[in-house]
Amino acid sequence: MAFEIVVLVSGFGSNLQALIDAAKAHPDQYRIKAVICNRPQAYALERARQANIPYFTICAAAGQTRESYDQQLNQQLETLQPDLIVMAGFMRILSAGFTEKWQHKLINIHPSLLPKYPGLNTHQRALDARDAIHGISIHYVNAEVDGGPVIAQAQLEIKSQDSAETLAQRIHELEHQLLPAVVLAIATKKIHYNLAHHQVTFLGDEIQAPLSLENLYRAKSTD
Ligand code: GRF
Protein backbone atom coordinates (compact mmCIF):
# COMPACT_ATOMS: atom_id res chain seq x y z
CA MET A 1 0.00 0.00 0.00
CA ALA A 2 1.34 3.44 -0.93
CA PHE A 3 2.61 5.75 1.77
CA GLU A 4 -0.19 8.17 2.68
CA ILE A 5 0.29 11.84 3.43
CA VAL A 6 -2.02 14.58 4.66
CA VAL A 7 -1.19 18.13 3.61
CA LEU A 8 -2.05 21.12 5.82
CA VAL A 9 -2.51 24.40 3.95
CA SER A 10 -3.81 27.93 4.42
CA GLY A 11 -3.40 29.78 1.15
CA PHE A 12 -2.46 29.56 -2.49
CA GLY A 13 -1.25 25.99 -2.30
CA SER A 14 1.50 26.04 -4.90
CA ASN A 15 3.49 23.62 -2.73
CA LEU A 16 0.42 21.40 -2.46
CA GLN A 17 0.32 21.45 -6.28
CA ALA A 18 3.97 20.38 -6.46
CA LEU A 19 3.11 17.46 -4.15
CA ILE A 20 0.04 16.55 -6.22
CA ASP A 21 2.14 16.53 -9.41
CA ALA A 22 4.89 14.43 -7.82
CA ALA A 23 2.33 11.94 -6.43
CA LYS A 24 0.90 11.56 -9.94
CA ALA A 25 4.39 10.89 -11.28
CA HIS A 26 5.13 8.32 -8.53
CA PRO A 27 1.73 6.73 -7.70
CA ASP A 28 3.39 3.65 -6.22
CA GLN A 29 5.43 5.70 -3.73
CA TYR A 30 2.98 8.04 -2.04
CA ARG A 31 -0.55 9.34 -2.28
CA ILE A 32 -2.20 12.39 -0.80
CA LYS A 33 -4.95 11.02 1.40
CA ALA A 34 -6.46 14.39 2.30
CA VAL A 35 -5.90 18.12 2.50
CA ILE A 36 -6.80 20.07 5.63
CA CYS A 37 -7.16 23.83 5.47
CA ASN A 38 -7.95 26.49 8.08
CA ARG A 39 -9.27 29.08 5.57
CA PRO A 40 -12.40 28.30 3.55
CA GLN A 41 -11.48 30.75 0.75
CA ALA A 42 -7.97 29.33 0.20
CA TYR A 43 -7.17 28.48 -3.43
CA ALA A 44 -5.41 25.36 -2.15
CA LEU A 45 -8.87 23.82 -1.66
CA GLU A 46 -9.65 24.29 -5.34
CA ARG A 47 -6.42 22.47 -6.18
CA ALA A 48 -7.48 19.55 -3.93
CA ARG A 49 -10.94 19.51 -5.54
CA GLN A 50 -9.49 19.43 -9.05
CA ALA A 51 -7.19 16.58 -8.09
CA ASN A 52 -10.06 14.61 -6.50
CA ILE A 53 -8.41 14.66 -3.10
CA PRO A 54 -10.74 14.73 -0.08
CA TYR A 55 -10.44 18.02 1.77
CA PHE A 56 -11.55 19.32 5.13
CA THR A 57 -11.80 22.87 6.32
CA ILE A 58 -11.23 23.41 10.02
CA CYS A 59 -11.70 27.08 10.83
CA ALA A 60 -10.89 28.51 14.23
CA ALA A 61 -14.03 29.84 15.93
CA ALA A 62 -13.85 33.32 17.48
CA GLY A 63 -12.13 33.03 20.84
CA GLN A 64 -11.25 29.37 20.37
CA THR A 65 -8.07 28.45 22.19
CA ARG A 66 -5.07 27.03 20.35
CA GLU A 67 -5.42 23.80 22.34
CA SER A 68 -9.07 23.40 21.43
CA TYR A 69 -8.37 24.01 17.72
CA ASP A 70 -5.53 21.52 17.81
CA GLN A 71 -7.80 18.94 19.40
CA GLN A 72 -10.11 19.25 16.40
CA LEU A 73 -7.18 18.94 14.04
CA ASN A 74 -5.90 15.97 16.01
CA GLN A 75 -9.29 14.22 15.77
CA GLN A 76 -9.32 14.58 12.01
CA LEU A 77 -5.78 13.23 11.78
CA GLU A 78 -6.66 10.33 14.08
CA THR A 79 -9.40 9.41 11.64
CA LEU A 80 -7.11 9.73 8.62
CA GLN A 81 -4.10 7.93 10.18
CA PRO A 82 -1.53 9.39 7.77
CA ASP A 83 2.04 8.14 7.50
CA LEU A 84 3.21 11.76 7.20
CA ILE A 85 1.70 15.21 7.77
CA VAL A 86 3.14 17.97 5.58
CA MET A 87 2.65 21.60 6.60
CA ALA A 88 2.81 23.36 3.23
CA GLY A 89 2.08 26.98 4.06
CA PHE A 90 -0.14 26.19 7.06
CA MET A 91 -0.24 29.50 8.87
CA ARG A 92 -0.97 28.40 12.41
CA ILE A 93 1.28 27.84 15.39
CA LEU A 94 0.65 24.42 16.88
CA SER A 95 0.41 23.68 20.58
CA ALA A 96 3.08 21.69 22.41
CA GLY A 97 0.71 18.77 23.06
CA PHE A 98 -0.06 18.46 19.37
CA THR A 99 3.55 18.65 18.17
CA GLU A 100 4.70 16.20 20.84
CA LYS A 101 2.18 13.66 19.67
CA TRP A 102 2.88 13.98 15.93
CA GLN A 103 6.51 15.18 15.81
CA HIS A 104 7.88 12.01 14.21
CA LYS A 105 5.36 12.35 11.37
CA LEU A 106 5.13 16.13 11.01
CA ILE A 107 7.23 18.24 8.64
CA ASN A 108 7.09 21.92 7.69
CA ILE A 109 8.49 24.01 4.88
CA HIS A 110 9.88 27.37 5.92
CA PRO A 111 11.20 30.12 3.64
CA SER A 112 14.56 30.82 5.26
CA LEU A 113 17.81 29.06 6.03
CA LEU A 114 16.94 28.05 9.59
CA PRO A 115 17.98 28.79 12.28
CA LYS A 116 17.97 32.20 10.58
CA TYR A 117 14.63 34.00 10.48
CA PRO A 118 12.00 31.81 12.11
CA GLY A 119 8.55 33.39 11.89
CA LEU A 120 7.21 35.77 9.26
CA ASN A 121 8.57 38.24 6.63
CA THR A 122 11.68 36.18 6.03
CA HIS A 123 12.47 37.67 2.60
CA GLN A 124 12.40 41.25 3.83
CA ARG A 125 14.46 40.32 6.87
CA ALA A 126 17.13 38.71 4.66
CA LEU A 127 17.19 41.87 2.49
CA ASP A 128 17.34 44.18 5.51
CA ALA A 129 20.28 42.21 6.89
CA ARG A 130 22.03 42.50 3.47
CA ASP A 131 22.43 38.73 3.35
CA ALA A 132 24.18 37.36 0.28
CA ILE A 133 22.40 34.01 0.53
CA HIS A 134 18.79 33.15 1.29
CA GLY A 135 16.86 29.91 1.04
CA ILE A 136 14.40 27.39 2.37
CA SER A 137 14.34 24.68 5.02
CA ILE A 138 12.27 21.58 5.52
CA HIS A 139 12.24 20.40 9.10
CA TYR A 140 10.50 18.12 11.54
CA VAL A 141 8.22 20.14 13.77
CA ASN A 142 8.51 20.53 17.51
CA ALA A 143 6.92 22.93 20.00
CA GLU A 144 9.31 25.74 19.07
CA VAL A 145 8.09 27.92 16.17
CA ASP A 146 10.03 26.86 13.05
CA GLY A 147 12.22 24.75 15.34
CA GLY A 148 12.79 21.02 15.14
CA PRO A 149 15.53 19.12 13.34
CA VAL A 150 16.24 20.44 9.85
CA ILE A 151 16.09 17.78 7.14
CA ALA A 152 17.02 19.64 3.97
CA GLN A 153 17.79 23.10 2.67
CA ALA A 154 18.16 24.80 -0.70
CA GLN A 155 19.65 28.22 -1.24
CA LEU A 156 19.90 31.05 -3.72
CA GLU A 157 22.06 34.13 -4.11
CA ILE A 158 20.38 37.42 -3.38
CA LYS A 159 20.88 39.79 -6.32
CA SER A 160 21.20 43.54 -5.91
CA GLN A 161 17.89 44.08 -7.75
CA ASP A 162 15.95 41.56 -5.62
CA SER A 163 12.87 42.67 -3.68
CA ALA A 164 10.81 40.66 -1.20
CA GLU A 165 8.48 39.84 -4.14
CA THR A 166 11.19 38.54 -6.50
CA LEU A 167 12.71 36.55 -3.65
CA ALA A 168 9.33 35.03 -2.82
CA GLN A 169 8.99 33.91 -6.42
CA ARG A 170 12.47 32.39 -6.61
CA ILE A 171 12.05 30.79 -3.20
CA HIS A 172 8.82 29.15 -4.35
CA GLU A 173 10.66 27.59 -7.31
CA LEU A 174 13.14 26.01 -4.87
CA GLU A 175 10.33 24.83 -2.60
CA HIS A 176 8.52 23.11 -5.45
CA GLN A 177 11.59 20.96 -6.08
CA LEU A 178 12.79 20.29 -2.55
CA LEU A 179 9.49 19.51 -0.82
CA PRO A 180 8.41 16.63 -3.13
CA ALA A 181 11.98 15.27 -3.08
CA VAL A 182 11.97 15.15 0.74
CA VAL A 183 8.50 13.60 0.88
CA LEU A 184 9.56 10.92 -1.61
CA ALA A 185 12.70 10.18 0.41
CA ILE A 186 10.62 9.81 3.60
CA ALA A 187 8.06 7.65 1.79
CA THR A 188 10.80 5.35 0.52
CA LYS A 189 12.39 5.24 4.01
CA LYS A 190 15.63 6.93 2.94
CA ILE A 191 14.97 9.66 5.46
CA HIS A 192 13.97 8.56 8.92
CA TYR A 193 13.37 10.43 12.15
CA ASN A 194 14.88 8.69 15.15
CA LEU A 195 12.49 9.89 17.81
CA ALA A 196 14.49 8.54 20.76
CA HIS A 197 17.52 10.65 19.82
CA HIS A 198 15.77 13.47 17.92
CA GLN A 199 18.02 12.70 14.99
CA VAL A 200 17.34 12.61 11.30
CA THR A 201 19.00 9.80 9.40
CA PHE A 202 19.60 9.58 5.65
CA LEU A 203 20.39 6.16 4.16
CA GLY A 204 20.97 4.88 7.68
CA ASP A 205 23.40 7.55 8.89
CA GLU A 206 22.66 10.54 11.06
CA ILE A 207 22.79 13.68 8.91
CA GLN A 208 25.53 16.08 9.94
CA ALA A 209 24.22 18.97 7.84
CA PRO A 210 20.93 19.66 6.05
CA LEU A 211 20.52 17.53 2.92
CA SER A 212 20.64 19.22 -0.47
CA LEU A 213 18.55 18.57 -3.53
CA GLU A 214 21.64 16.94 -5.07
CA ASN A 215 21.90 14.48 -2.13
CA LEU A 216 18.25 13.54 -2.62
CA TYR A 217 18.44 13.20 -6.41
CA ARG A 218 21.61 11.12 -6.18
CA ALA A 219 19.95 8.71 -3.72
CA LYS A 220 16.92 8.48 -6.00
CA SER A 221 18.97 7.64 -9.07
CA THR A 222 20.38 4.58 -7.26
CA ASP A 223 16.90 3.06 -6.75
C1 GRF B 1 5.71 28.99 1.25
O1 GRF B 1 6.64 29.98 0.88
C2 GRF B 1 6.15 28.30 2.51
O2 GRF B 1 7.52 28.29 2.69
C3 GRF B 1 5.53 29.15 3.58
O3 GRF B 1 4.28 29.54 3.05
C4 GRF B 1 4.36 29.59 1.63
C5 GRF B 1 3.20 28.81 1.09
O4 GRF B 1 3.05 28.98 -0.31
N1 GRF B 1 5.45 28.43 4.83
P1 GRF B 1 1.97 28.12 -1.09
O5 GRF B 1 0.64 28.30 -0.40
O6 GRF B 1 2.43 26.69 -1.09
O7 GRF B 1 1.94 28.69 -2.50
Tab-separated table of N, CA and C in Angstrom, residues 18-78:
chain	number	residue	atom	x	y	z
A	18	ALA	N	2.719	21.105	-6.158
A	18	ALA	CA	3.967	20.381	-6.461
A	18	ALA	C	3.880	18.952	-5.904
A	19	LEU	N	3.261	18.805	-4.730
A	19	LEU	CA	3.109	17.461	-4.146
A	19	LEU	C	2.104	16.623	-4.935
A	20	ILE	N	1.042	17.264	-5.405
A	20	ILE	CA	0.036	16.550	-6.222
A	20	ILE	C	0.706	16.040	-7.503
A	21	ASP	N	1.491	16.905	-8.146
A	21	ASP	CA	2.137	16.530	-9.409
A	21	ASP	C	3.149	15.397	-9.188
A	22	ALA	N	3.901	15.480	-8.091
A	22	ALA	CA	4.892	14.429	-7.816
A	22	ALA	C	4.195	13.107	-7.476
A	23	ALA	N	3.072	13.174	-6.768
A	23	ALA	CA	2.335	11.944	-6.427
A	23	ALA	C	1.804	11.283	-7.696
A	24	LYS	N	1.391	12.109	-8.656
A	24	LYS	CA	0.905	11.558	-9.937
A	24	LYS	C	2.049	10.865	-10.676
A	25	ALA	N	3.237	11.463	-10.576
A	25	ALA	CA	4.389	10.890	-11.278
A	25	ALA	C	4.901	9.620	-10.589
A	26	HIS	N	4.628	9.487	-9.298
A	26	HIS	CA	5.131	8.318	-8.534
A	26	HIS	C	3.978	7.690	-7.739
A	27	PRO	N	2.930	7.201	-8.421
A	27	PRO	CA	1.732	6.734	-7.701
A	27	PRO	C	2.007	5.554	-6.787
A	28	ASP	N	3.072	4.814	-7.050
A	28	ASP	CA	3.386	3.651	-6.221
A	28	ASP	C	4.131	4.068	-4.948
A	29	GLN	N	4.597	5.317	-4.880
A	29	GLN	CA	5.431	5.704	-3.730
A	29	GLN	C	4.681	6.492	-2.662
A	30	TYR	N	3.831	7.409	-3.059
A	30	TYR	CA	2.982	8.035	-2.042
A	30	TYR	C	1.703	8.575	-2.654
A	31	ARG	N	0.686	8.700	-1.814
A	31	ARG	CA	-0.547	9.335	-2.276
A	31	ARG	C	-1.005	10.351	-1.239
A	32	ILE	N	-1.687	11.361	-1.721
A	32	ILE	CA	-2.202	12.388	-0.801
A	32	ILE	C	-3.587	11.928	-0.366
A	33	LYS	N	-3.694	11.576	0.907
A	33	LYS	CA	-4.950	11.020	1.404
A	33	LYS	C	-5.989	12.109	1.621
A	34	ALA	N	-5.519	13.289	2.062
A	34	ALA	CA	-6.455	14.388	2.303
A	34	ALA	C	-5.688	15.692	2.447
A	35	VAL	N	-6.432	16.770	2.275
A	35	VAL	CA	-5.902	18.117	2.501
A	35	VAL	C	-6.747	18.730	3.616
A	36	ILE	N	-6.081	19.367	4.553
A	36	ILE	CA	-6.804	20.069	5.633
A	36	ILE	C	-6.403	21.535	5.579
A	37	CYS	N	-7.403	22.400	5.642
A	37	CYS	CA	-7.160	23.834	5.474
A	37	CYS	C	-7.886	24.602	6.585
A	38	ASN	N	-7.290	25.696	7.026
A	38	ASN	CA	-7.953	26.489	8.077
A	38	ASN	C	-8.652	27.737	7.519
A	39	ARG	N	-8.618	27.901	6.175
A	39	ARG	CA	-9.272	29.075	5.570
A	39	ARG	C	-10.166	28.629	4.418
A	40	PRO	N	-11.478	28.845	4.561
A	40	PRO	CA	-12.402	28.303	3.550
A	40	PRO	C	-12.192	28.882	2.159
A	41	GLN	N	-11.639	30.108	2.070
A	41	GLN	CA	-11.479	30.745	0.754
A	41	GLN	C	-10.131	30.426	0.096
A	42	ALA	N	-9.321	29.588	0.720
A	42	ALA	CA	-7.966	29.329	0.197
A	42	ALA	C	-8.027	28.637	-1.175
A	43	TYR	N	-7.203	29.096	-2.090
A	43	TYR	CA	-7.171	28.484	-3.433
A	43	TYR	C	-6.665	27.041	-3.366
A	44	ALA	N	-5.906	26.736	-2.330
A	44	ALA	CA	-5.412	25.364	-2.148
A	44	ALA	C	-6.571	24.356	-2.175
A	45	LEU	N	-7.723	24.746	-1.682
A	45	LEU	CA	-8.873	23.825	-1.659
A	45	LEU	C	-9.343	23.503	-3.075
A	46	GLU	N	-9.286	24.504	-3.944
A	46	GLU	CA	-9.652	24.294	-5.345
A	46	GLU	C	-8.677	23.292	-6.001
A	47	ARG	N	-7.419	23.409	-5.632
A	47	ARG	CA	-6.424	22.467	-6.184
A	47	ARG	C	-6.754	21.040	-5.729
A	48	ALA	N	-7.129	20.883	-4.448
A	48	ALA	CA	-7.482	19.552	-3.930
A	48	ALA	C	-8.718	19.030	-4.666
A	49	ARG	N	-9.700	19.909	-4.862
A	49	ARG	CA	-10.943	19.510	-5.540
A	49	ARG	C	-10.638	19.026	-6.954
A	50	GLN	N	-9.815	19.805	-7.662
A	50	GLN	CA	-9.493	19.433	-9.051
A	50	GLN	C	-8.722	18.123	-9.133
A	51	ALA	N	-7.970	17.814	-8.093
A	51	ALA	CA	-7.186	16.577	-8.094
A	51	ALA	C	-7.951	15.416	-7.458
A	52	ASN	N	-9.237	15.652	-7.137
A	52	ASN	CA	-10.064	14.612	-6.500
A	52	ASN	C	-9.501	14.116	-5.176
A	53	ILE	N	-8.935	15.024	-4.423
A	53	ILE	CA	-8.406	14.662	-3.101
A	53	ILE	C	-9.418	15.137	-2.053
A	54	PRO	N	-9.807	14.279	-1.123
A	54	PRO	CA	-10.737	14.728	-0.078
A	54	PRO	C	-10.139	15.901	0.711
A	55	TYR	N	-10.970	16.886	1.010
A	55	TYR	CA	-10.438	18.019	1.772
A	55	TYR	C	-11.391	18.392	2.892
A	56	PHE	N	-10.802	18.952	3.927
A	56	PHE	CA	-11.545	19.323	5.126
A	56	PHE	C	-11.134	20.728	5.508
A	57	THR	N	-12.126	21.529	5.846
A	57	THR	CA	-11.804	22.871	6.316
A	57	THR	C	-12.065	22.897	7.814
A	58	ILE	N	-11.048	23.261	8.561
A	58	ILE	CA	-11.228	23.409	10.016
A	58	ILE	C	-10.881	24.850	10.339
A	59	CYS	N	-11.917	25.658	10.550
A	59	CYS	CA	-11.703	27.085	10.830
A	59	CYS	C	-11.706	27.288	12.338
A	60	ALA	N	-10.873	28.186	12.799
A	60	ALA	CA	-10.886	28.505	14.231
A	60	ALA	C	-12.109	29.380	14.516
A	61	ALA	N	-12.880	29.014	15.522
A	61	ALA	CA	-14.027	29.841	15.927
A	61	ALA	C	-13.501	31.032	16.725
A	62	ALA	N	-14.279	32.131	16.735
A	62	ALA	CA	-13.850	33.317	17.484
A	62	ALA	C	-13.588	32.936	18.937
A	63	GLY	N	-12.447	33.291	19.437
A	63	GLY	CA	-12.126	33.030	20.842
A	63	GLY	C	-11.685	31.612	21.139
A	64	GLN	N	-11.654	30.771	20.126
A	64	GLN	CA	-11.252	29.371	20.374
A	64	GLN	C	-9.773	29.306	20.768
A	65	THR	N	-9.474	28.528	21.764
A	65	THR	CA	-8.066	28.448	22.188
A	65	THR	C	-7.267	27.601	21.184
A	66	ARG	N	-5.962	27.811	21.210
A	66	ARG	CA	-5.068	27.028	20.350
A	66	ARG	C	-5.238	25.531	20.638
A	67	GLU	N	-5.331	25.209	21.945
A	67	GLU	CA	-5.419	23.800	22.340
A	67	GLU	C	-6.707	23.166	21.804
A	68	SER	N	-7.788	23.950	21.886
A	68	SER	CA	-9.071	23.403	21.428
A	68	SER	C	-9.057	23.207	19.907
A	69	TYR	N	-8.483	24.166	19.189
A	69	TYR	CA	-8.368	24.006	17.722
A	69	TYR	C	-7.539	22.759	17.406
A	70	ASP	N	-6.430	22.635	18.100
A	70	ASP	CA	-5.529	21.516	17.807
A	70	ASP	C	-6.165	20.171	18.139
A	71	GLN	N	-7.090	20.187	19.098
A	71	GLN	CA	-7.804	18.938	19.399
A	71	GLN	C	-8.664	18.522	18.208
A	72	GLN	N	-9.300	19.536	17.584
A	72	GLN	CA	-10.114	19.252	16.400
A	72	GLN	C	-9.250	18.702	15.270
A	73	LEU	N	-8.118	19.366	15.083
A	73	LEU	CA	-7.185	18.939	14.042
A	73	LEU	C	-6.698	17.513	14.335
A	74	ASN	N	-6.378	17.282	15.588
A	74	ASN	CA	-5.904	15.970	16.015
A	74	ASN	C	-6.944	14.880	15.726
A	75	GLN	N	-8.223	15.205	15.999
A	75	GLN	CA	-9.290	14.219	15.768
A	75	GLN	C	-9.359	13.835	14.299
A	76	GLN	N	-9.257	14.853	13.447
A	76	GLN	CA	-9.319	14.583	12.012
A	76	GLN	C	-8.140	13.709	11.577
A	77	LEU	N	-6.980	14.018	12.138
A	77	LEU	CA	-5.781	13.235	11.784
A	77	LEU	C	-5.869	11.814	12.324
A	78	GLU	N	-6.456	11.666	13.512
A	78	GLU	CA	-6.661	10.326	14.084
A	78	GLU	C	-7.514	9.486	13.151
